[in-house]
Coordinates of C-alpha atoms in Angstrom, one line a residue:
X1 CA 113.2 90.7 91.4
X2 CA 111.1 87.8 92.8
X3 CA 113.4 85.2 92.3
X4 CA 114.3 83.2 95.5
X5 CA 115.6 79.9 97.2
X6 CA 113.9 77.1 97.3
X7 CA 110.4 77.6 99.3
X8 CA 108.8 74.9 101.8
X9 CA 105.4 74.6 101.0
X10 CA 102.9 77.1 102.8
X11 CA 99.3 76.4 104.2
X12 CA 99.1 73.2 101.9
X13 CA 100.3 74.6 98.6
X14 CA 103.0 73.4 96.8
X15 CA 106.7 75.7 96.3
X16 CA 106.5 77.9 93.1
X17 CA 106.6 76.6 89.9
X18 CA 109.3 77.3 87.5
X19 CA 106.8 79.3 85.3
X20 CA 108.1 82.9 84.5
X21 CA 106.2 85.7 86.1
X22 CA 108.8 88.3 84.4
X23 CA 112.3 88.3 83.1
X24 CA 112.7 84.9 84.7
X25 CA 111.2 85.3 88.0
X26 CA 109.3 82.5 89.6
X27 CA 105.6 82.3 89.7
X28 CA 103.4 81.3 92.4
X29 CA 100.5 79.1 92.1
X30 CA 97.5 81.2 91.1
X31 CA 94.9 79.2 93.1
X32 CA 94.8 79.3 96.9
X33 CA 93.9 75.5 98.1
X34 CA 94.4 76.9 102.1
X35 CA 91.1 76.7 104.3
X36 CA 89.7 80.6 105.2
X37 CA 90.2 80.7 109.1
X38 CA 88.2 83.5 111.4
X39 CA 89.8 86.9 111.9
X40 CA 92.1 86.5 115.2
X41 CA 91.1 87.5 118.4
X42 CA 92.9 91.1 118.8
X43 CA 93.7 92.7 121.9
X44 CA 92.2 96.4 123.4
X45 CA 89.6 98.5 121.1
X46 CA 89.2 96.2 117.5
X47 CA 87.7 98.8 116.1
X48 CA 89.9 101.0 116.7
X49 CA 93.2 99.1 115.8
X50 CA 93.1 95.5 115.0
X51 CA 96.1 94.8 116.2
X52 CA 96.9 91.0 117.3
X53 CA 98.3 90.2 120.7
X54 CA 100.4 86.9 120.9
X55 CA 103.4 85.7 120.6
X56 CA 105.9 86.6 117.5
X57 CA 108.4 84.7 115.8
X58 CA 111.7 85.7 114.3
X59 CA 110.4 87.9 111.7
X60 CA 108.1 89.8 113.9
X61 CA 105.0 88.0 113.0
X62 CA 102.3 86.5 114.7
X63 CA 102.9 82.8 115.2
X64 CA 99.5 81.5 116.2
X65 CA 97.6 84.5 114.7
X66 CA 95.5 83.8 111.1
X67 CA 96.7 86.8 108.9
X68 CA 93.9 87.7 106.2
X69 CA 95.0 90.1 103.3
X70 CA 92.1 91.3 101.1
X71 CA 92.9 93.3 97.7
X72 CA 90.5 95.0 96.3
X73 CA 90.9 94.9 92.5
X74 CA 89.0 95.7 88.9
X75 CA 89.4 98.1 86.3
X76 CA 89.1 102.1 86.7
X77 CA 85.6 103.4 87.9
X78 CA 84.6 100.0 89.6
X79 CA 84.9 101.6 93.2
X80 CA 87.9 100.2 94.7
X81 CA 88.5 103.1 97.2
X82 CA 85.2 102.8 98.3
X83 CA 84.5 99.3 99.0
X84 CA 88.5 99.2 100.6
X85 CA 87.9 101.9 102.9
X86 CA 84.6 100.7 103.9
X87 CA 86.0 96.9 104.3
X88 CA 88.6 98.2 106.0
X89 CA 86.6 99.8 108.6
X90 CA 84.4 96.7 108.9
X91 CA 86.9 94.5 109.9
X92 CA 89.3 96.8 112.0
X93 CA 91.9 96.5 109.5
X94 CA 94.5 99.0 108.5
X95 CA 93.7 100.6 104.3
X96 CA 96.5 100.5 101.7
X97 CA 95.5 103.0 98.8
X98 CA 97.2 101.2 96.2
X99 CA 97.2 104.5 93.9
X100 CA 99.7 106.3 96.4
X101 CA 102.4 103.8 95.7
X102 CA 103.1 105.0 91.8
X103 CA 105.9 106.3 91.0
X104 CA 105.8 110.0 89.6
X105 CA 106.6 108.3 86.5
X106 CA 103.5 106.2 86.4
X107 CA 101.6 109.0 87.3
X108 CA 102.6 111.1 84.9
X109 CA 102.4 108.7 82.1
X110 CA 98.5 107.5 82.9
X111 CA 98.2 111.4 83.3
X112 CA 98.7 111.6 79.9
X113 CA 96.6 108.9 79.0
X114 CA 99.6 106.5 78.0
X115 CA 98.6 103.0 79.6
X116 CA 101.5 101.3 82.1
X117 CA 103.7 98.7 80.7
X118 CA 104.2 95.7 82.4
X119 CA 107.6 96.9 83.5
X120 CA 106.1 99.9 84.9
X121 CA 104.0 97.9 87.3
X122 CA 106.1 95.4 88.9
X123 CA 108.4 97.8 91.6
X124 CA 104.2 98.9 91.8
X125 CA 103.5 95.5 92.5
X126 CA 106.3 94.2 95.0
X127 CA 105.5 98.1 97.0
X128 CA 102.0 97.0 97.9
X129 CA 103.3 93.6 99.1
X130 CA 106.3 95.1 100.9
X131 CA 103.1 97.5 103.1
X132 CA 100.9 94.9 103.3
X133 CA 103.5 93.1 105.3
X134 CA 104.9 95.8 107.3
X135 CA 101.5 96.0 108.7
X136 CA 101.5 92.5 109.7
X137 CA 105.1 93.0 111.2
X138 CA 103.5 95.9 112.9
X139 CA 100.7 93.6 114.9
X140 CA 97.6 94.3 112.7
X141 CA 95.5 91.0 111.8
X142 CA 96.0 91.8 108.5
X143 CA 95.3 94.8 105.6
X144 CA 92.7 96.1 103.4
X145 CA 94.3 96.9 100.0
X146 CA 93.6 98.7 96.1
X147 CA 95.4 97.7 93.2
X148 CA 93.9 96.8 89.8
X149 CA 95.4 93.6 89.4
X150 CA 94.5 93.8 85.6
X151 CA 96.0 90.6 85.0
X152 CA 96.5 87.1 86.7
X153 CA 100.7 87.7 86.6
X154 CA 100.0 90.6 88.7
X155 CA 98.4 89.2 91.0
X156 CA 100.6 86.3 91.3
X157 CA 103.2 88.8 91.9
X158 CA 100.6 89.7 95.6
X159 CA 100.2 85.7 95.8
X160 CA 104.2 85.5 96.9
X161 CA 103.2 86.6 100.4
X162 CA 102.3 84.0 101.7
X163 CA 105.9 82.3 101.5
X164 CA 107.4 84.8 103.9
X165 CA 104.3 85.2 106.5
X166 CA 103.5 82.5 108.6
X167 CA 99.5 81.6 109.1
X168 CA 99.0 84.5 105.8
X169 CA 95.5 83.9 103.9
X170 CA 95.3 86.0 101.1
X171 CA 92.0 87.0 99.0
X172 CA 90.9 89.3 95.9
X173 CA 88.0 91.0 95.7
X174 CA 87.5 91.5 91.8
X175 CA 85.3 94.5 91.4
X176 CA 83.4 94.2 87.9
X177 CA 80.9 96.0 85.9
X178 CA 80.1 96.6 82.2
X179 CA 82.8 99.4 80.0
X180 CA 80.0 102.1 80.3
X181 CA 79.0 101.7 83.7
X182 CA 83.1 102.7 84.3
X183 CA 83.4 105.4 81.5
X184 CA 80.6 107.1 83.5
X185 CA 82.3 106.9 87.2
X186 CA 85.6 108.2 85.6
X187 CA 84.1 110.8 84.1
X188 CA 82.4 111.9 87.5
X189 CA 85.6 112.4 88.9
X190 CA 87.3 115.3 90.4
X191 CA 91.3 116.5 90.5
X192 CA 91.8 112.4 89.6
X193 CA 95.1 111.6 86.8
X194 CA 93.1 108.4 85.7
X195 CA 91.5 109.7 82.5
X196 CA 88.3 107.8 80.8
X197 CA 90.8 107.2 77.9
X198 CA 92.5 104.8 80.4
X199 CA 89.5 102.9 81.2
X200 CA 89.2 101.7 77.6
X201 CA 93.4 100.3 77.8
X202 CA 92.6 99.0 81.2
X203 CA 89.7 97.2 79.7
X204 CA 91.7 95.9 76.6
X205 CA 94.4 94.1 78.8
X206 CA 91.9 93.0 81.4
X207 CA 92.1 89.1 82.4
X208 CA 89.1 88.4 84.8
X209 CA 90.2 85.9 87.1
X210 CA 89.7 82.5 86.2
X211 CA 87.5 79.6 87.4
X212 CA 90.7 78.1 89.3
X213 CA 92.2 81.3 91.0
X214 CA 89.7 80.4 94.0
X215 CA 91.6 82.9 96.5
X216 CA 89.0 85.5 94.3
X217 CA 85.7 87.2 95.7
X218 CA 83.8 88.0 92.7
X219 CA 81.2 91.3 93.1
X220 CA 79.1 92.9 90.3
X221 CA 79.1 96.8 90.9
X222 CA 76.8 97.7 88.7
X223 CA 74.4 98.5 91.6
X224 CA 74.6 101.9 94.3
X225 CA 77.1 101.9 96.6
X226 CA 75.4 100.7 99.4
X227 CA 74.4 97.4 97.9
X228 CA 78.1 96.3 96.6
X229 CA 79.3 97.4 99.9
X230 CA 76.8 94.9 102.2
X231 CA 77.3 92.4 99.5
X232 CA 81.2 92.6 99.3
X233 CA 81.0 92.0 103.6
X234 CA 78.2 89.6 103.1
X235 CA 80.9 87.7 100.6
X236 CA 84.0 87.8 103.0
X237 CA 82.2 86.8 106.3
X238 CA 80.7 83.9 104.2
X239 CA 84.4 83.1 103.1
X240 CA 86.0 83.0 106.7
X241 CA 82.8 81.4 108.1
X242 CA 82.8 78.9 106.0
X243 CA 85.9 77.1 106.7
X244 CA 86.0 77.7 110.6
X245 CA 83.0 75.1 110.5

């Protein structure tokens, strides 16, 4: 499924290793080494579209632009919708809600409270990186995205981008708190499929992202709203200032 040629190395990191992500398919290099650059300059209203203006290359994509995509990731309950859409307004970027790309199948399985399998997650997986891109064919600076990203192959599987977008800088934003401070969110919810039986199996095949995956923002959410939110901006401005110095 992710299998490919041979891949020139992109924004300082070196081609995929031969390390299976899944039934043979390559994996990409969970750390990213690349410098954070500013959001690019974008043409009309930014806070209305966030759309780049330069020139494109063959693919569609910007070839001077700095593409940033940020995934917003954690367990059930942690507030992914919330932080994403407000990021997403922030920085004038398009949202992905990450939970709109199951299939009916996945749906109806966590509806039921049977936790996805790995196999169920990858088509998932490749979806969101498929729309992530199409915005950036369609001129956007870049995309806000959900997915739980539960463990480090998944979000490998995301970390492929990069290989097929020129001047692409991509970040997670790992949403975590403790089991009850989810069980209690979940069980707030209205007219939602994820049950709070699914944020114990989420839980049990969590894998927090390591000290060398440095492409991750990490953000405690055991707080109100309002606090993770200014905290989560306060962490990604600090992350593209940082390395435009």
């Amino acid at each position: 499924m992710l299998s490919c040629d041979p891949l020139a190395p992109v924004n300082g990191q070196a081609p995929p290793s031969s390390n299976n992500i899944s039934n043979g398919t390559q994996a990409i290099p969970s750390s990213s080494n690349t410098a954070y650059l500013s959001m690019p300059v974008v043409s009309g209203d930014t806070k209305s579209t966030g759309v780049v203006s330069t020139a494109t290359d063959l693919n569609g994509h910007g070839q001077h632009a700095e593409h940033h995509i940020w995934l917003v990731t954690g367990p059930a309950g942690c507030g992914k919708s919330t932080v994403a859409e407000y990021l997403a307004e922030a920085l004038s970027l398009p949202y992905i809600e990450g939970d709109e790309f199951h299939t009916p199948a996945n749906i109806e399985k966590m509806g039921n409270g049977i936790p996805l399998t790995d196999a169920d997650r990858w088509d998932w997986l490749v979806a969101l990186r498929e729309e992530s891109i199409r915005k950036l064919d369609a001129g956007y600076a870049g995309a806000v995205v959900t997915c739980s990203a539960l463990k480090r192959k998944y979000r490998d599987v995301i970390r492929v981008a990069p290989y097929f977008v020129p001047n692409l800088h991509l970040h997670f934003i790992y949403l975590h708190a403790p089991a009850e401070v989810l069980l209690k969110r979940v069980f707030s919810r209205q007219n939602h499929y994820m049950g709070a039986n699914m944020v114990h199996s989420q839980l049990d095949i969590l894998e927090p992202p390591a000290p060398d995956e440095t492409d991750v923002v990490r953000v405690d959410v055991s707080r109100s709203a309002e606090e993770v939110k200014a905290d989560v901006l306060d962490n990604v401005l600090k992350v593209m200032d940082a390395n435009r110095s």
